[in-house]
mmCIF file of C-alpha atoms and ligand atoms in Angstrom:
data_model
loop_
_atom_site.group_PDB
_atom_site.id
_atom_site.type_symbol
_atom_site.label_atom_id
_atom_site.label_comp_id
_atom_site.label_asym_id
_atom_site.label_seq_id
_atom_site.Cartn_x
_atom_site.Cartn_y
_atom_site.Cartn_z
ATOM 1 C CA MET A 1 -2.946 -16.427 -1.062
ATOM 2 C CA ILE A 2 -1.691 -14.598 2.146
ATOM 3 C CA THR A 3 0.607 -11.596 1.255
ATOM 4 C CA ARG A 4 2.865 -8.946 3.655
ATOM 5 C CA PHE A 5 3.719 -5.723 3.575
ATOM 6 C CA ALA A 6 7.076 -5.324 5.482
ATOM 7 C CA PRO A 7 8.319 -1.986 6.322
ATOM 8 C CA SER A 8 10.977 -1.442 8.474
ATOM 9 C CA PRO A 9 9.912 1.701 10.068
ATOM 10 C CA THR A 10 13.700 3.716 9.502
ATOM 11 C CA GLY A 11 12.645 6.668 7.559
ATOM 12 C CA PRO A 12 8.934 7.865 5.926
ATOM 13 C CA LEU A 13 7.669 6.177 3.351
ATOM 14 C CA HIS A 14 7.529 7.016 -0.012
ATOM 15 C CA LEU A 15 6.015 5.568 -3.162
ATOM 16 C CA GLY A 16 7.863 3.112 -4.158
ATOM 17 C CA HIS A 17 6.979 1.556 0.080
ATOM 18 C CA ALA A 18 3.214 2.969 -1.238
ATOM 19 C CA TYR A 19 3.345 0.777 -4.510
ATOM 20 C CA SER A 20 4.733 -2.243 -3.012
ATOM 21 C CA ALA A 21 1.934 -2.469 -0.244
ATOM 22 C CA MET A 22 -1.021 -1.200 -2.632
ATOM 23 C CA LEU A 23 0.180 -3.982 -5.112
ATOM 24 C CA ALA A 24 1.181 -6.372 -2.425
ATOM 25 C CA HIS A 25 -3.477 -6.023 -0.887
ATOM 26 C CA ASP A 26 -4.871 -5.818 -4.898
ATOM 27 C CA LEU A 27 -3.211 -9.007 -5.230
ATOM 28 C CA ALA A 28 -4.605 -9.789 -1.531
ATOM 29 C CA ARG A 29 -8.361 -9.262 -1.984
ATOM 30 C CA ALA A 30 -8.780 -10.296 -5.866
ATOM 31 C CA THR A 31 -8.377 -13.710 -4.501
ATOM 32 C CA GLY A 32 -9.761 -13.190 -1.548
ATOM 33 C CA GLY A 33 -6.750 -13.521 0.843
ATOM 34 C CA THR A 34 -5.248 -12.111 3.206
ATOM 35 C CA PHE A 35 -3.279 -8.958 3.674
ATOM 36 C CA LEU A 36 -0.509 -8.546 6.844
ATOM 37 C CA LEU A 37 1.226 -6.025 7.665
ATOM 38 C CA ARG A 38 4.194 -7.007 9.249
ATOM 39 C CA ILE A 39 6.950 -4.428 11.336
ATOM 40 C CA GLU A 40 10.395 -4.674 10.630
ATOM 41 C CA ASP A 41 12.494 -3.413 13.217
ATOM 42 C CA ILE A 42 15.607 -5.468 14.629
ATOM 43 C CA ASP A 43 17.107 -2.634 13.686
ATOM 44 C CA GLN A 44 16.491 -0.337 17.144
ATOM 45 C CA SER A 45 19.247 1.431 16.751
ATOM 46 C CA ARG A 46 17.789 2.915 13.314
ATOM 47 C CA ALA A 47 13.349 2.043 13.755
ATOM 48 C CA ARG A 48 11.526 4.899 16.062
ATOM 49 C CA PRO A 49 8.555 5.005 17.679
ATOM 50 C CA ARG A 50 7.437 8.503 15.153
ATOM 51 C CA TRP A 51 8.468 6.239 11.832
ATOM 52 C CA GLU A 52 6.418 3.388 13.050
ATOM 53 C CA ALA A 53 3.084 5.591 13.768
ATOM 54 C CA GLN A 54 3.652 7.475 10.380
ATOM 55 C CA ILE A 55 3.249 4.018 7.986
ATOM 56 C CA TYR A 56 -0.306 3.462 9.974
ATOM 57 C CA ASP A 57 -1.635 6.595 9.225
ATOM 58 C CA ASP A 58 -0.187 6.189 5.709
ATOM 59 C CA LEU A 59 -1.632 2.827 4.788
ATOM 60 C CA LEU A 60 -4.493 3.637 5.942
ATOM 61 C CA TRP A 61 -4.895 7.020 4.258
ATOM 62 C CA LEU A 62 -4.009 4.753 1.160
ATOM 63 C CA GLY A 63 -7.514 2.757 1.931
ATOM 64 C CA LEU A 64 -5.207 -0.653 2.544
ATOM 65 C CA ASP A 65 -6.401 -2.915 5.694
ATOM 66 C CA TRP A 66 -4.823 -5.657 7.420
ATOM 67 C CA PRO A 67 -5.494 -8.164 10.502
ATOM 68 C CA GLU A 68 -4.601 -6.804 13.925
ATOM 69 C CA PRO A 69 -1.813 -7.708 16.062
ATOM 70 C CA VAL A 70 0.421 -6.715 13.953
ATOM 71 C CA LEU A 71 3.598 -9.359 13.629
ATOM 72 C CA ARG A 72 6.586 -6.908 14.977
ATOM 73 C CA GLN A 73 10.230 -8.377 15.262
ATOM 74 C CA SER A 74 11.473 -6.206 18.074
ATOM 75 C CA GLU A 75 9.237 -9.036 19.958
ATOM 76 C CA ARG A 76 9.950 -12.458 18.220
ATOM 77 C CA ILE A 77 14.113 -12.448 19.272
ATOM 78 C CA PRO A 78 13.372 -16.006 21.348
ATOM 79 C CA VAL A 79 11.956 -17.146 18.285
ATOM 80 C CA TYR A 80 14.338 -16.287 15.897
ATOM 81 C CA GLU A 81 17.058 -18.131 19.140
ATOM 82 C CA ALA A 82 15.489 -20.978 18.786
ATOM 83 C CA ALA A 83 15.845 -20.376 14.385
ATOM 84 C CA LEU A 84 19.443 -20.390 14.729
ATOM 85 C CA ALA A 85 19.411 -23.015 17.447
ATOM 86 C CA LYS A 86 18.654 -25.390 14.535
ATOM 87 C CA LEU A 87 20.912 -24.143 12.964
ATOM 88 C CA ASP A 88 23.965 -24.695 14.890
ATOM 89 C CA ALA A 89 22.703 -27.939 15.681
ATOM 90 C CA LEU A 90 22.661 -28.934 11.636
ATOM 91 C CA GLY A 91 26.133 -27.674 12.228
ATOM 92 C CA LEU A 92 25.389 -24.884 9.767
ATOM 93 C CA THR A 93 26.664 -21.604 12.111
ATOM 94 C CA TYR A 94 30.179 -19.902 13.001
ATOM 95 C CA ARG A 95 30.889 -17.198 14.920
ATOM 96 C CA CYS A 96 32.136 -14.387 13.333
ATOM 97 C CA ALA A 97 35.163 -11.631 14.785
ATOM 98 C CA CYS A 98 35.867 -9.886 11.411
ATOM 99 C CA SER A 99 34.980 -6.440 11.578
ATOM 100 C CA ARG A 100 33.891 -4.505 8.351
ATOM 101 C CA ARG A 101 37.344 -3.159 7.884
ATOM 102 C CA ASP A 102 38.444 -6.426 8.540
ATOM 103 C CA ILE A 103 36.589 -8.383 5.556
ATOM 104 C CA ALA A 104 37.432 -5.225 3.169
ATOM 105 C CA GLU A 105 41.107 -5.556 3.418
ATOM 106 C CA ALA A 106 41.249 -9.754 3.736
ATOM 107 C CA ALA A 107 38.709 -9.670 0.418
ATOM 108 C CA THR A 108 40.947 -6.748 -1.214
ATOM 109 C CA ALA A 109 44.149 -8.002 -0.615
ATOM 110 C CA PRO A 110 45.974 -8.517 -3.837
ATOM 111 C CA GLN A 111 45.689 -11.742 -4.476
ATOM 112 C CA GLU A 112 42.768 -11.586 -3.844
ATOM 113 C CA GLY A 113 41.745 -8.947 -6.935
ATOM 114 C CA ALA A 114 38.522 -7.290 -6.611
ATOM 115 C CA PRO A 115 36.067 -7.923 -3.826
ATOM 116 C CA LEU A 116 33.076 -10.007 -4.895
ATOM 117 C CA MET A 117 29.869 -7.556 -3.604
ATOM 118 C CA GLY A 118 26.813 -9.894 -2.972
ATOM 119 C CA PRO A 119 23.537 -8.871 -1.576
ATOM 120 C CA ASP A 120 25.229 -7.774 1.231
ATOM 121 C CA GLY A 121 28.471 -5.880 0.330
ATOM 122 C CA ILE A 122 31.264 -7.579 -0.165
ATOM 123 C CA VAL A 123 31.224 -11.283 -0.308
ATOM 124 C CA TYR A 124 32.635 -13.349 3.367
ATOM 125 C CA PRO A 125 36.283 -14.090 2.528
ATOM 126 C CA GLY A 126 35.632 -16.690 5.478
ATOM 127 C CA THR A 127 38.530 -15.643 8.070
ATOM 128 C CA CYS A 128 36.856 -16.973 10.351
ATOM 129 C CA LYS A 129 35.071 -20.181 9.054
ATOM 130 C CA ALA A 130 37.419 -22.626 10.709
ATOM 131 C CA ALA A 131 38.548 -20.793 13.410
ATOM 132 C CA GLY A 132 35.679 -22.006 15.852
ATOM 133 C CA LEU A 133 35.311 -19.320 18.012
ATOM 134 C CA ARG A 134 32.638 -19.898 20.875
ATOM 135 C CA ASP A 135 32.056 -16.171 22.767
ATOM 136 C CA SER A 136 28.373 -16.200 22.086
ATOM 137 C CA SER A 137 28.429 -11.724 21.564
ATOM 138 C CA LEU A 138 29.931 -12.589 17.783
ATOM 139 C CA PRO A 139 27.896 -12.440 15.165
ATOM 140 C CA VAL A 140 27.149 -15.690 13.741
ATOM 141 C CA ARG A 141 27.341 -16.640 10.593
ATOM 142 C CA LEU A 142 26.330 -19.589 7.674
ATOM 143 C CA HIS A 143 28.297 -21.518 6.986
ATOM 144 C CA MET A 144 26.711 -21.538 2.540
ATOM 145 C CA ASP A 145 28.590 -24.759 1.698
ATOM 146 C CA ARG A 146 27.394 -26.948 4.068
ATOM 147 C CA ALA A 147 23.562 -25.549 3.572
ATOM 148 C CA LEU A 148 23.926 -26.023 0.375
ATOM 149 C CA ASP A 149 25.393 -29.624 0.471
ATOM 150 C CA LEU A 150 22.522 -29.560 3.146
ATOM 151 C CA ALA A 151 19.657 -28.879 1.196
ATOM 152 C CA GLY A 152 20.326 -30.210 -2.116
ATOM 153 C CA ALA A 153 18.392 -28.908 -4.913
ATOM 154 C CA PHE A 154 15.957 -26.639 -4.682
ATOM 155 C CA SER A 155 13.748 -23.815 -6.506
ATOM 156 C CA PHE A 156 11.139 -20.892 -6.103
ATOM 157 C CA HIS A 157 8.156 -19.643 -8.862
ATOM 158 C CA GLU A 158 8.785 -16.282 -9.488
ATOM 159 C CA SER A 159 5.621 -14.566 -10.853
ATOM 160 C CA GLY A 160 6.944 -11.331 -10.707
ATOM 161 C CA HIS A 161 8.110 -11.419 -14.478
ATOM 162 C CA GLY A 162 4.449 -10.994 -16.206
ATOM 163 C CA PHE A 163 4.997 -14.999 -15.927
ATOM 164 C CA HIS A 164 5.357 -17.361 -13.695
ATOM 165 C CA THR A 165 9.893 -19.340 -13.747
ATOM 166 C CA GLU A 166 10.330 -21.471 -11.841
ATOM 167 C CA ILE A 167 14.442 -20.246 -10.129
ATOM 168 C CA ARG A 168 17.031 -23.360 -9.482
ATOM 169 C CA PRO A 169 19.586 -21.047 -7.554
ATOM 170 C CA ARG A 170 23.015 -22.010 -8.988
ATOM 171 C CA PRO A 171 25.206 -23.205 -5.720
ATOM 172 C CA GLU A 172 27.851 -22.719 -7.094
ATOM 173 C CA ASP A 173 26.385 -19.078 -7.787
ATOM 174 C CA MET A 174 25.934 -19.216 -4.333
ATOM 175 C CA LEU A 175 29.302 -20.192 -3.125
ATOM 176 C CA THR A 176 30.965 -17.184 -5.225
ATOM 177 C CA GLY A 177 28.738 -14.426 -5.297
ATOM 178 C CA ILE A 178 26.576 -14.470 -1.977
ATOM 179 C CA GLY A 179 28.744 -16.659 0.509
ATOM 180 C CA ASP A 180 28.131 -17.080 4.360
ATOM 181 C CA VAL A 181 25.720 -14.396 5.280
ATOM 182 C CA VAL A 182 25.580 -12.581 8.674
ATOM 183 C CA LEU A 183 22.704 -14.611 10.509
ATOM 184 C CA ALA A 184 22.489 -13.034 13.943
ATOM 185 C CA ARG A 185 24.175 -9.582 13.951
ATOM 186 C CA ARG A 186 26.310 -8.405 17.530
ATOM 187 C CA GLU A 187 23.208 -7.637 19.710
ATOM 188 C CA MET A 188 20.203 -8.564 17.836
ATOM 189 C CA GLY A 189 20.502 -12.491 18.000
ATOM 190 C CA THR A 190 18.705 -12.276 13.880
ATOM 191 C CA SER A 191 19.207 -10.555 11.031
ATOM 192 C CA TYR A 192 17.478 -9.628 7.804
ATOM 193 C CA HIS A 193 17.277 -12.963 6.592
ATOM 194 C CA LEU A 194 16.780 -15.623 9.543
ATOM 195 C CA SER A 195 14.113 -13.153 10.455
ATOM 196 C CA VAL A 196 12.134 -12.596 7.572
ATOM 197 C CA THR A 197 12.285 -16.021 6.370
ATOM 198 C CA VAL A 198 11.059 -17.746 9.941
ATOM 199 C CA ASP A 199 7.938 -14.899 9.548
ATOM 200 C CA ASP A 200 7.133 -15.587 6.432
ATOM 201 C CA ALA A 201 6.492 -19.343 7.363
ATOM 202 C CA ALA A 202 5.312 -18.161 11.123
ATOM 203 C CA GLN A 203 2.346 -15.760 9.130
ATOM 204 C CA GLY A 204 1.537 -18.019 6.750
ATOM 205 C CA VAL A 205 2.329 -16.439 3.684
ATOM 206 C CA THR A 206 2.171 -17.957 0.167
ATOM 207 C CA HIS A 207 3.019 -14.987 -1.808
ATOM 208 C CA VAL A 208 5.391 -12.278 -1.475
ATOM 209 C CA VAL A 209 5.794 -9.330 -3.068
ATOM 210 C CA ARG A 210 8.454 -7.541 -2.453
ATOM 211 C CA GLY A 211 10.887 -5.022 -4.873
ATOM 212 C CA ARG A 212 13.549 -6.501 -7.480
ATOM 213 C CA ASP A 213 16.006 -4.696 -5.401
ATOM 214 C CA LEU A 214 15.178 -8.025 -3.185
ATOM 215 C CA ALA A 215 15.862 -10.613 -5.680
ATOM 216 C CA GLU A 216 18.766 -11.139 -5.270
ATOM 217 C CA ALA A 217 19.190 -12.514 -1.108
ATOM 218 C CA THR A 218 15.506 -14.423 -2.292
ATOM 219 C CA PRO A 219 18.185 -16.987 -2.865
ATOM 220 C CA ILE A 220 19.278 -17.139 1.089
ATOM 221 C CA HIS A 221 15.598 -17.080 2.059
ATOM 222 C CA VAL A 222 14.675 -20.061 -0.481
ATOM 223 C CA LEU A 223 17.663 -22.098 0.902
ATOM 224 C CA LEU A 224 16.879 -21.638 4.546
ATOM 225 C CA GLN A 225 13.575 -22.122 4.464
ATOM 226 C CA THR A 226 14.442 -25.744 2.900
ATOM 227 C CA VAL A 227 17.218 -26.083 5.507
ATOM 228 C CA LEU A 228 14.652 -25.572 8.578
ATOM 229 C CA GLY A 229 12.116 -27.567 6.600
ATOM 230 C CA LEU A 230 10.053 -24.286 6.236
ATOM 231 C CA PRO A 231 7.040 -23.862 3.754
ATOM 232 C CA VAL A 232 7.869 -21.894 0.753
ATOM 233 C CA PRO A 233 6.176 -19.347 -0.783
ATOM 234 C CA VAL A 234 5.819 -17.805 -4.316
ATOM 235 C CA TYR A 235 7.632 -14.928 -4.580
ATOM 236 C CA HIS A 236 6.358 -12.176 -7.394
ATOM 237 C CA HIS A 237 9.369 -9.276 -7.398
ATOM 238 C CA HIS A 238 7.895 -5.889 -8.718
ATOM 239 C CA ARG A 239 8.909 -3.289 -10.956
ATOM 240 C CA LEU A 240 10.663 -0.503 -8.292
ATOM 241 C CA ILE A 241 9.203 3.570 -8.938
ATOM 242 C CA ARG A 242 11.892 5.999 -10.206
ATOM 243 C CA ASP A 243 11.976 9.380 -9.833
ATOM 244 C CA ALA A 244 12.561 11.738 -13.037
ATOM 245 C CA GLU A 245 16.199 10.561 -13.339
ATOM 246 C CA GLY A 246 15.711 7.071 -13.076
ATOM 247 C CA LYS A 247 16.684 7.209 -9.956
ATOM 248 C CA ARG A 248 15.363 4.109 -7.781
ATOM 249 C CA LEU A 249 14.062 5.965 -4.314
ATOM 250 C CA ALA A 250 15.496 5.349 -1.086
ATOM 251 C CA LYS A 251 14.022 6.393 2.231
ATOM 252 C CA ARG A 252 15.942 9.648 2.857
ATOM 253 C CA ASP A 253 14.235 10.920 -0.561
ATOM 254 C CA ASP A 254 11.806 12.767 1.768
ATOM 255 C CA ALA A 255 10.429 15.029 -1.280
ATOM 256 C CA ARG A 256 8.891 12.154 -2.695
ATOM 257 C CA ALA A 257 7.023 10.501 0.917
ATOM 258 C CA ILE A 258 3.652 9.729 1.008
ATOM 259 C CA ALA A 259 3.274 12.186 3.834
ATOM 260 C CA LEU A 260 3.603 15.162 1.573
ATOM 261 C CA TYR A 261 1.744 14.465 -0.943
ATOM 262 C CA ARG A 262 -0.757 14.403 1.409
ATOM 263 C CA ASP A 263 0.123 18.008 3.147
ATOM 264 C CA GLN A 264 0.079 18.456 -0.981
ATOM 265 C CA GLY A 265 -3.542 17.568 -1.142
ATOM 266 C CA ALA A 266 -2.537 14.009 -3.524
ATOM 267 C CA ARG A 267 -5.350 11.380 -2.845
ATOM 268 C CA PRO A 268 -5.184 7.969 -2.468
ATOM 269 C CA GLU A 269 -6.168 7.281 -5.771
ATOM 270 C CA ASP A 270 -3.191 10.606 -7.053
ATOM 271 C CA ILE A 271 -0.547 8.058 -6.042
ATOM 272 C CA ARG A 272 -2.546 5.035 -7.393
ATOM 273 C CA ARG A 273 -1.484 6.602 -10.493
ATOM 274 C CA MET A 274 1.399 7.565 -9.806
ATOM 275 C CA VAL A 275 2.797 4.288 -8.765
ATOM 276 C CA GLY A 276 0.819 3.071 -12.209
ATOM 277 C CA LEU A 277 -2.162 1.110 -10.370
ATOM 278 C CA THR A 278 -5.442 0.450 -11.537
ATOM 279 C CA PRO A 279 -8.074 2.271 -8.712
ATOM 280 C CA ALA A 280 -8.643 0.527 -6.163
ATOM 281 C CA GLN A 281 -12.152 -2.647 -6.333
HETATM 282 N N1 LIG B 1 11.852 -4.616 5.474
HETATM 283 C C1 LIG B 1 12.053 -4.758 4.368
HETATM 284 C C2 LIG B 1 12.287 -2.985 3.596
HETATM 285 O O1 LIG B 1 11.564 -2.586 4.376
HETATM 286 C C3 LIG B 1 11.207 -5.473 3.644
HETATM 287 C C4 LIG B 1 11.522 -6.307 3.673
HETATM 288 C C5 LIG B 1 11.202 -6.986 2.574
HETATM 289 O O2 LIG B 1 9.715 -7.475 1.881
HETATM 290 O O3 LIG B 1 10.996 -8.950 2.595
HETATM 291 O O4 LIG B 1 12.784 -3.067 2.784
#
């Protein structure tokens, strides 16, 4: 089993991250497998060396270890561009000139009713789909309809609900509830969906262990794996660690940063107990 923890260095790690990383680590260790660390820093406007350094520091303190060198996504842009070129050659991409505001306005036009929200926000209303724009500085979107046609039937194993189940995303749900997602953002050459898909395959990840908040995006990743001819890992979407009021922890909740618990004298086993994990083996 090869698992991974793939944080974005845009803020301190909090208890939810610690849970995700330790669970991925424990699952790999229990089977004699490997736990990998990947730094998801494609958004250079938000990634900071300081947060990356803190990630290594916190994870080592928690008792985790991983093989070096750590894969950093910012160093792999040409690999993502190659995957994008492959999708383009399959006729699955188009350029989009819409701003967030254009999308919000088109999606809330009186005849459209309330905008549909997908994993990336408002489901793209398709304004540029048939425009044939060629400006290579523009973001790239996926022709969801064509990708679904090309993929045919596809599915993935989910092991995160306490039992194994085979999930078969329904094309009609993906068309209406997800739509033409962005594959390459402006000035980035890639997107979360594309780089996570390419890298899980490149690193031979067999089990993607991550929070349930990302479960909605998984059909996109499995669809991309299918059309790119990449292996489909097992997905283990784990429960989310919530604060005392039942709200999801976010990176801005610095009060729950691992570093702060450390400063207050907590030990790694205290963190394990707080997130409901058994002591390290
Ligand atoms: N980089 C993502 C995050 O920080 C996680 C990606 C994943 O696990 O698929 O939320």
